[in-house]
XYZ file of C-alpha atoms in Angstrom:
594
model
C -44.831 15.596 79.671
C -47.069 16.182 76.730
C -49.662 13.495 76.047
C -51.492 13.321 73.009
C -54.725 11.427 73.644
C -56.258 11.792 77.049
C -59.519 13.194 77.601
C -60.323 14.190 81.099
C -63.940 13.340 82.193
C -65.932 14.566 85.071
C -67.338 11.820 87.513
C -69.905 12.845 89.928
C -70.674 10.675 92.816
C -72.273 10.676 96.458
C -69.185 9.813 98.218
C -66.892 11.921 96.259
C -66.113 14.232 93.180
C -63.217 13.666 90.917
C -61.633 13.643 87.488
C -61.010 10.740 85.666
C -58.497 9.875 82.813
C -60.281 7.747 79.798
C -56.938 7.299 77.909
C -57.127 6.194 74.233
C -53.806 4.699 73.353
C -50.999 6.678 75.039
C -51.786 8.628 77.778
C -52.078 12.709 77.394
C -53.674 15.790 79.166
C -56.229 17.788 77.164
C -59.567 18.944 78.072
C -62.953 17.827 76.642
C -65.751 15.080 77.150
C -65.011 13.288 73.870
C -65.754 9.441 73.998
C -64.764 6.687 71.525
C -66.909 6.644 68.541
C -68.770 3.275 68.414
C -68.111 0.745 66.140
C -69.757 -1.018 63.486
C -71.099 -4.779 64.679
C -68.885 -7.707 63.663
C -67.129 -10.957 64.946
C -65.533 -11.307 68.242
C -61.948 -9.858 68.522
C -59.083 -11.827 70.257
C -57.410 -10.244 72.927
C -54.406 -11.329 75.104
C -53.261 -9.679 78.301
C -49.633 -10.066 79.592
C -49.305 -9.187 83.241
C -46.695 -8.558 85.813
C -46.694 -7.524 89.479
C -44.356 -6.738 92.266
C -41.298 -6.185 90.136
C -39.617 -3.829 92.840
C -36.875 -2.405 90.167
C -35.334 -6.044 89.654
C -33.617 -5.301 86.692
C -30.712 -7.808 87.302
C -31.773 -11.501 87.958
C -32.716 -12.007 91.467
C -30.549 -14.408 93.705
C -31.386 -16.712 96.540
C -34.975 -17.586 97.507
C -35.978 -14.402 95.684
C -34.968 -16.419 92.327
C -37.085 -19.571 92.707
C -40.462 -20.161 91.740
C -42.530 -23.642 92.072
C -42.945 -24.835 88.463
C -44.562 -28.032 87.762
C -42.406 -28.090 84.732
C -39.230 -26.775 86.381
C -35.849 -28.260 85.513
C -34.587 -28.074 88.996
C -35.865 -30.762 91.563
C -35.672 -30.135 95.230
C -34.518 -33.519 96.478
C -34.244 -33.317 99.930
C -37.094 -31.097 100.566
C -34.987 -28.352 102.108
C -36.855 -25.367 99.919
C -40.558 -26.681 100.401
C -40.753 -29.180 103.041
C -41.904 -31.589 100.505
C -39.051 -33.838 98.706
C -39.259 -33.765 94.738
C -41.072 -30.709 94.445
C -40.158 -28.830 91.158
C -38.765 -24.991 91.040
C -37.508 -22.905 88.260
C -34.583 -20.589 88.860
C -36.331 -17.337 87.156
C -36.285 -13.652 86.989
C -34.257 -10.821 85.459
C -35.504 -8.186 83.145
C -33.434 -9.285 79.979
C -35.192 -12.673 80.345
C -38.508 -11.088 81.083
C -38.134 -9.201 77.748
C -37.360 -12.207 75.935
C -40.217 -14.124 77.336
C -42.658 -11.131 76.517
C -41.305 -11.260 72.897
C -42.534 -14.912 72.685
C -45.572 -14.461 74.168
C -46.849 -11.203 72.230
C -49.428 -11.597 69.335
C -50.747 -8.740 67.397
C -53.697 -8.124 69.905
C -51.367 -8.249 73.256
C -51.378 -5.588 76.064
C -48.892 -5.548 78.715
C -50.279 -4.363 81.995
C -49.539 -4.378 85.863
C -50.554 -4.770 89.108
C -48.339 -2.279 91.025
C -44.922 -2.353 92.994
C -43.111 -2.046 90.092
C -40.825 0.249 91.881
C -39.848 0.933 95.723
C -38.060 -1.423 97.624
C -35.631 -1.880 94.917
C -32.043 -3.065 94.328
C -29.364 -0.400 94.165
C -29.242 -0.256 90.375
C -32.648 0.938 90.229
C -33.020 2.768 93.578
C -29.933 4.905 93.139
C -31.568 6.700 90.518
C -35.157 6.865 91.978
C -36.406 4.055 89.994
C -36.091 5.845 86.640
C -34.036 2.874 85.220
C -36.887 0.449 85.886
C -39.995 2.740 84.591
C -38.027 3.642 81.380
C -37.181 -0.197 80.571
C -40.816 -0.602 81.324
C -41.731 2.022 78.436
C -39.686 0.080 76.206
C -41.224 -3.244 77.018
C -44.519 -1.656 76.048
C -46.333 -1.379 79.268
C -49.601 -0.124 78.680
C -50.914 0.849 82.571
C -50.614 -0.383 85.941
C -52.392 0.448 89.241
C -50.218 1.825 91.863
C -49.075 -0.201 94.831
C -48.082 0.936 98.078
C -44.443 1.063 97.394
C -45.322 3.703 94.667
C -46.015 5.910 97.296
C -42.755 5.201 99.172
C -41.308 8.906 98.247
C -44.691 10.588 98.306
C -47.333 11.663 95.699
C -45.349 14.353 94.142
C -42.501 12.087 93.579
C -44.652 9.684 92.017
C -46.145 12.186 89.815
C -42.528 13.194 88.860
C -41.905 9.598 87.664
C -45.076 10.007 85.445
C -44.814 13.452 84.132
C -40.970 13.958 83.813
C -38.521 16.210 85.545
C -35.148 15.610 87.542
C -35.505 14.662 91.214
C -35.737 17.832 93.556
C -32.809 16.953 95.465
C -30.415 14.617 93.663
C -30.837 16.280 90.388
C -30.870 14.597 86.937
C -29.495 10.870 86.746
C -26.514 10.238 84.444
C -29.299 9.630 81.567
C -30.065 13.234 81.963
C -33.522 15.026 81.880
C -35.925 12.780 83.077
C -38.963 12.891 80.445
C -41.460 10.829 82.297
C -43.491 7.540 81.247
C -45.616 6.719 78.421
C -47.767 5.109 80.757
C -49.951 6.316 83.947
C -50.181 4.514 87.300
C -53.960 3.990 88.122
C -55.793 4.316 91.639
C -59.400 4.626 91.717
C -59.349 4.380 95.469
C -56.694 7.136 95.857
C -58.190 10.549 96.814
C -56.975 13.859 97.855
C -57.540 14.583 101.552
C -60.055 17.427 101.823
C -61.572 17.779 98.256
C -62.196 13.932 97.456
C -60.577 14.630 94.036
C -58.727 11.834 92.420
C -54.995 11.768 93.272
C -54.254 9.529 90.329
C -56.470 8.620 87.237
C -58.990 5.972 88.243
C -58.874 4.249 85.008
C -57.431 3.736 81.410
C -59.228 2.670 78.091
C -57.129 1.064 75.298
C -58.976 0.744 71.967
C -57.663 -2.517 70.066
C -59.054 -3.890 66.861
C -62.055 -1.923 67.214
C -63.058 -2.612 70.826
C -62.313 -0.831 74.103
C -60.821 -2.561 77.129
C -61.235 -0.485 80.182
C -58.778 -1.015 82.911
C -59.585 0.309 86.680
C -56.663 0.780 88.851
C -56.688 0.136 92.998
C -54.245 0.020 95.673
C -54.737 -1.788 98.930
C -56.883 0.281 101.349
C -54.059 -0.533 103.979
C -51.389 1.463 102.350
C -51.442 4.120 105.111
C -50.354 1.174 107.551
C -47.431 -0.020 105.332
C -45.990 3.215 103.926
C -44.415 6.120 105.746
C -46.469 9.003 106.928
C -44.584 11.453 104.994
C -45.239 8.946 101.762
C -49.035 9.168 102.043
C -49.350 12.573 103.251
C -52.333 14.203 101.842
C -53.925 11.093 100.520
C -56.950 9.111 101.506
C -57.247 5.256 100.494
C -60.960 4.153 100.402
C -62.367 0.840 100.125
C -61.280 -1.096 97.286
C -64.692 -2.570 95.697
C -67.029 0.552 96.137
C -64.315 2.588 94.094
C -63.975 0.109 91.508
C -67.638 -0.140 91.233
C -67.975 3.660 90.661
C -65.455 3.439 88.089
C -66.981 0.558 86.151
C -70.380 2.014 86.396
C -69.206 5.178 84.785
C -67.295 3.290 82.128
C -70.266 0.992 81.354
C -72.495 4.140 80.818
C -69.864 5.382 78.278
C -69.912 2.248 76.190
C -66.765 0.519 77.783
C -68.101 -2.823 78.716
C -65.002 -5.017 78.489
C -63.549 -4.179 82.173
C -60.432 -5.478 83.989
C -59.293 -4.493 87.706
C -55.582 -4.159 87.938
C -55.366 -4.472 92.012
C -52.596 -4.097 94.188
C -53.669 -6.474 96.836
C -53.896 -10.267 97.037
C -53.958 -13.572 98.990
C -51.501 -16.022 100.439
C -51.493 -19.546 99.236
C -51.262 -22.777 100.474
C -47.656 -23.849 100.073
C -46.271 -26.679 97.568
C -49.102 -26.549 95.182
C -49.576 -26.018 91.512
C -50.380 -22.298 91.074
C -52.828 -23.367 88.412
C -54.808 -25.075 90.790
C -55.949 -22.036 92.747
C -54.217 -22.717 95.984
C -55.423 -19.323 97.607
C -56.127 -19.076 101.222
C -59.165 -16.279 101.013
C -58.305 -12.963 102.169
C -58.574 -9.332 101.084
C -57.839 -10.404 97.538
C -60.635 -12.757 97.323
C -62.985 -10.477 99.086
C -62.169 -8.131 96.403
C -62.397 -10.269 93.374
C -65.817 -11.900 94.382
C -67.389 -8.458 95.484
C -66.655 -6.614 92.331
C -69.635 -5.426 90.066
C -70.623 -8.230 87.360
C -69.557 -5.537 84.710
C -66.091 -6.416 85.569
C -64.566 -9.424 83.775
C -61.409 -10.319 85.222
C -59.146 -9.256 88.247
C -55.259 -9.171 88.024
C -53.769 -8.942 91.604
C -50.531 -8.155 93.339
C -49.059 -7.383 96.658
C -48.804 -10.953 98.239
C -46.000 -11.812 95.846
C -47.744 -15.340 95.151
C -48.524 -17.192 91.837
C -52.029 -18.350 91.571
C -54.647 -18.743 88.742
C -58.290 -18.936 90.065
C -62.034 -18.734 88.902
C -64.336 -17.018 91.273
C -67.900 -16.554 91.185
C -68.963 -12.838 90.701
C -71.980 -11.448 92.377
C -74.259 -12.605 89.367
C -72.839 -16.120 89.942
C -70.732 -15.881 86.589
C -67.131 -17.256 86.575
C -64.448 -14.638 86.842
C -60.904 -15.280 86.423
C -58.500 -13.961 89.376
C -54.898 -14.127 89.127
C -51.508 -13.179 90.471
C -47.941 -13.766 89.120
C -45.326 -14.169 91.793
C -42.902 -11.324 92.112
C -39.689 -9.871 91.102
C -40.258 -10.520 87.260
C -40.307 -14.336 87.862
C -43.527 -14.967 86.333
C -46.146 -13.376 83.372
C -49.385 -13.920 83.502
C -51.093 -14.681 80.062
C -54.808 -14.202 79.816
C -56.530 -14.792 76.502
C -60.144 -13.850 75.813
C -62.691 -12.522 73.086
C -64.547 -9.585 73.028
C -67.830 -9.193 71.118
C -67.900 -6.668 68.776
C -71.535 -6.270 68.987
C -72.022 -5.956 72.818
C -68.637 -4.642 73.473
C -68.365 -7.122 76.267
C -65.771 -10.122 77.381
C -67.169 -13.508 76.069
C -66.737 -15.180 79.947
C -66.432 -18.478 78.310
C -63.665 -17.536 76.154
C -61.444 -16.436 79.027
C -58.104 -18.855 79.637
C -55.200 -17.758 82.106
C -52.089 -19.104 82.786
C -48.666 -18.121 84.633
C -45.605 -18.484 82.196
C -42.465 -18.943 84.409
C -39.652 -16.470 83.234
C -36.850 -19.012 83.119
C -33.473 -18.473 82.561
C -33.144 -21.143 80.035
C -34.011 -18.727 77.071
C -31.441 -16.416 75.407
C -31.588 -13.209 77.216
C -32.836 -10.147 75.085
C -29.512 -8.693 73.674
C -31.123 -4.830 73.774
C -32.027 -5.162 77.581
C -28.717 -6.810 78.415
C -27.010 -3.873 77.044
C -29.440 -1.583 78.926
C -28.922 -3.197 82.148
C -24.846 -3.087 81.647
C -25.235 0.745 81.130
C -26.730 1.128 84.258
C -24.402 -1.420 86.045
C -21.419 0.716 84.910
C -22.957 3.824 86.272
C -23.804 2.636 89.586
C -20.696 0.469 90.395
C -18.552 3.090 92.064
C -21.236 3.022 94.711
C -22.230 -0.487 94.694
C -18.841 -1.906 94.617
C -17.364 -0.091 97.544
C -16.593 -2.547 100.481
C -18.156 -1.260 103.912
C -16.910 -4.180 105.980
C -16.529 -8.147 106.469
C -18.488 -10.993 107.795
C -17.299 -14.312 109.111
C -20.092 -16.283 108.209
C -23.462 -16.047 106.382
C -25.923 -13.628 108.383
C -29.568 -14.544 107.428
C -33.029 -14.336 108.135
C -33.475 -17.775 108.838
C -36.926 -19.065 108.227
C -38.172 -15.377 109.102
C -39.793 -17.031 111.985
C -39.132 -15.023 115.446
C -35.742 -13.569 116.005
C -33.127 -13.984 113.392
C -29.468 -13.305 113.160
C -29.664 -10.734 110.670
C -32.651 -8.806 112.116
C -30.792 -8.782 115.611
C -27.600 -7.199 113.548
C -29.621 -4.216 112.074
C -31.441 -3.372 115.354
C -27.866 -3.413 117.064
C -26.835 -1.162 114.125
C -29.904 0.975 114.680
C -29.254 1.369 118.516
C -25.686 2.440 117.964
C -26.560 4.911 115.490
C -29.250 6.661 117.742
C -27.775 6.413 121.195
C -25.754 9.874 120.618
C -28.528 12.710 120.033
C -31.375 10.300 120.378
C -30.459 8.849 123.659
C -31.903 5.479 122.471
C -31.935 2.579 124.922
C -33.340 -0.179 122.820
C -33.984 -0.457 118.852
C -36.663 -2.597 117.074
C -36.627 -3.590 113.532
C -39.567 -4.687 111.520
C -38.777 -8.380 110.002
C -40.432 -6.918 106.568
C -38.083 -4.316 105.946
C -34.793 -7.186 106.114
C -35.182 -7.856 102.267
C -32.327 -10.447 101.761
C -29.542 -12.286 103.524
C -25.785 -11.131 103.939
C -23.983 -14.234 102.406
C -20.163 -14.875 102.889
C -19.432 -15.986 99.660
C -21.484 -13.592 97.165
C -22.028 -14.803 93.384
C -18.640 -13.958 91.809
C -16.616 -13.159 94.955
C -13.933 -15.375 96.228
C -15.626 -16.064 99.476
C -13.432 -13.433 101.731
C -16.656 -12.410 103.534
C -16.423 -8.920 101.964
C -19.695 -6.650 102.078
C -19.959 -4.117 99.643
C -22.524 -1.151 99.728
C -24.436 -2.773 97.158
C -25.097 -6.023 99.134
C -25.806 -4.069 102.440
C -28.328 -1.766 100.387
C -30.220 -5.064 99.151
C -30.592 -6.037 102.618
C -32.254 -2.520 103.438
C -33.548 -0.955 100.610
C -36.036 1.595 101.750
C -33.916 4.526 102.871
C -36.007 4.982 105.865
C -35.342 7.675 108.627
C -34.035 6.617 112.018
C -36.110 7.998 114.737
C -36.318 7.679 118.589
C -39.672 8.344 120.701
C -40.280 8.097 124.539
C -42.378 5.214 125.395
C -43.448 4.117 128.928
C -42.934 0.656 130.118
C -46.560 -0.122 129.775
C -46.710 1.279 126.506
C -43.673 -0.969 125.326
C -45.314 -3.984 126.642
C -48.560 -2.856 124.647
C -46.447 -2.480 121.748
C -44.593 -5.708 122.130
C -48.211 -7.318 122.232
C -49.233 -5.928 119.025
C -46.820 -8.449 117.491
C -48.627 -11.342 115.438
C -48.281 -15.045 115.920
C -50.987 -17.508 114.687
C -50.923 -20.928 113.374
C -53.135 -22.173 110.519
C -54.808 -25.466 112.068
C -55.200 -26.946 108.707
C -51.761 -26.359 107.171
C -49.624 -25.685 110.265
C -48.324 -22.600 108.690
C -47.211 -19.766 110.810
C -48.570 -16.088 110.218
C -46.023 -13.647 112.346
C -44.555 -10.443 112.851
C -42.225 -10.375 115.432
C -40.006 -7.240 115.735
C -36.200 -7.686 115.878
C -34.880 -6.442 119.053
C -31.469 -4.966 120.024
C -29.021 -6.679 122.557
C -30.168 -4.311 125.258
C -33.801 -5.893 125.111
C -35.043 -9.009 126.431
C -38.205 -10.419 127.261
C -40.513 -13.590 127.034
C -43.127 -13.985 124.439
C -45.560 -17.080 125.084
C -47.591 -17.635 121.782
C -49.552 -20.154 123.744
C -51.243 -17.458 125.820
C -54.137 -15.056 124.705
C -53.248 -12.007 122.955
C -52.746 -9.472 125.260
C -51.094 -11.444 127.881
C -48.183 -13.002 125.987
C -45.333 -10.565 126.940
C -43.717 -10.998 130.240
C -40.408 -10.315 131.972
C -39.045 -7.403 130.044
C -35.662 -6.385 130.760
C -33.345 -3.338 129.506
C -29.745 -4.266 129.903
C -30.545 -6.741 132.685
C -32.839 -4.667 134.623
C -36.596 -5.588 134.775
C -38.989 -2.667 133.255
C -41.758 -0.953 135.372
C -44.921 0.239 133.760
C -44.031 4.157 134.640
C -40.531 3.638 133.329
C -39.825 6.254 130.515
C -37.862 4.437 127.631
C -36.102 5.808 124.705
C -37.228 3.701 121.595
C -35.464 3.825 118.381
C -36.782 2.229 114.952
C -37.114 3.482 111.467
C -39.911 6.353 110.441
C -41.999 3.594 109.009
C -42.418 2.091 112.508
C -42.731 4.876 114.283
C -45.521 6.404 112.055
C -47.501 3.239 113.021
C -46.325 0.989 110.064
C -47.175 -2.942 110.007
C -49.911 -2.363 112.505
C -47.760 -1.176 115.602
C -50.041 1.678 116.153
C -48.492 2.216 119.708
C -45.448 3.760 118.555
C -47.650 6.770 117.394
C -48.251 7.361 121.090
C -44.654 8.187 121.633
C -43.284 11.573 122.675
C -40.099 13.502 122.378
C -39.561 12.677 118.714
C -35.799 12.790 117.606
C -34.826 11.752 113.778
C -31.169 10.735 113.060
C -29.377 8.926 109.913
C -30.835 6.882 107.120
C -31.473 3.048 108.037
C -28.742 2.219 105.512
C -26.140 4.645 106.736
C -26.609 3.455 110.417
C -25.935 -0.232 108.862
C -23.128 0.792 106.924
C -21.577 2.652 109.800
C -21.846 -0.155 112.308
C -20.366 -2.878 109.448
C -17.346 -0.555 109.256
C -16.736 -0.042 112.894
C -17.443 -3.652 113.969
C -15.812 -5.946 111.216
C -15.086 -8.636 111.039
C -18.743 -9.351 112.387
C -20.040 -12.605 113.202
C -23.764 -13.569 113.345
C -25.239 -12.393 116.555
C -26.812 -15.165 118.827
C -30.465 -15.328 119.022
C -32.283 -15.606 122.312
C -32.947 -12.168 123.109
C -36.549 -13.258 122.789
C -37.581 -16.070 124.761
C -40.204 -17.500 122.318
C -42.594 -20.054 123.804
C -44.535 -21.942 121.137
């Protein structure tokens, strides 16, 4: 894709040598060390940033819990406390690209830039995922997205596919979508801490500079350094993900040396929050997001985050003791973060005292944008033959419960994966990561007659990653060590539970005692009713994300005799067809003591 105004600049450093993109206006690719000409001193310039994060290809309005957002001004009141545990908490039903477009139009002024903090694609509903998320990035172009940090899910299909999305060309396996030859994006994904293995060159542009009303705004992009632990091994092949603060500070120094003093970090990493609190009150539980937001060079004026799918507006102290705005805007297009500030025309820097930020809920009480509605309808028609195909029936809702411990839907998926890997892979048990179960199977889907029919599109919403099923051999001792890597912690201040419990197939049973020290919580492991011995050789099925050590389950990488089988969605679809109608499986495979 031809880009009209990109200047490639050499960046030298002790730790790495790479190439950065200093982009003026739309991105382009042409050599030369040109830099913006200095502007004459003058009054300050008002700037408005509108930011989004973690859209995950949600073009259609999200449903269920994914559609709700805590909103002090919300029209919907949770009178019984079932959503939050606190009666009277207010929620708004939010999200959907046509509503997002409408709200963006309302919020824009002449000095507005739309930017993002990653995971715009990947783990997407079928409408977008069926065409490798081209429908989503094309719409973001239409909405005027200027730039975005890469998120971990931008690497789901590898760096070559991310480059194709950016630069153009049809998919190497699936070919062109119904829209024809893919032309690429007008915006670039940024990754100042994403390097090529071996030579330390940047795999993505580290920053982007936009001139507006005579002042330059520099955007530095970062993705969580934990990406190798949460993306398949194939997705991050050939890449190195470095520590975020050092990478950003290196880019910041370079920008400042070349006169770009107004700087914003877009980082796909964030914090969790204390629940049921006004997002504007900064209810964060300090974690990796806060570590980055407080550690960045004082030259960096604000930090826009993502990844944790939370909504918050905070002020933190930078290393020089100045206030620095730190925000996140929920997920799935449910919020737009608005940051207003002024840039001094003489110093070229942000006037920190002028920075004001808030989250605007993308309510569905406005008239949806007609052009976006028509755009989405076109893609709905294109994908309908795939999405509307019935694959089986359920007798009642099969859900993720509270996502605490073992869940009926997690068990069902593990059973499907075991069945799909017995022949060929000789699997004896299957384990499913709970984070890969993205939504519930609902008996009466919106618009249906409550007949329990499950369509391919509904199944895909449950498992949207297209992971490959694999089987490895672990010893009994290794299986115990793997199960010991599960997480269960309780925050003494809030009572909130942080947990990551693998969902087991019906062939596996064991006790997990959360009251015991880590390393001695798992006992009484049985396969098909027979106790497991340490030396026993066990064929364990899981998706390739887990087998590659994803979610911190590193023991999987010790497995031997790797076998690869069908995609996880294909295993799920086949099981639904073979066993319908399916009732919610009874939990109890894990004897959870807490």
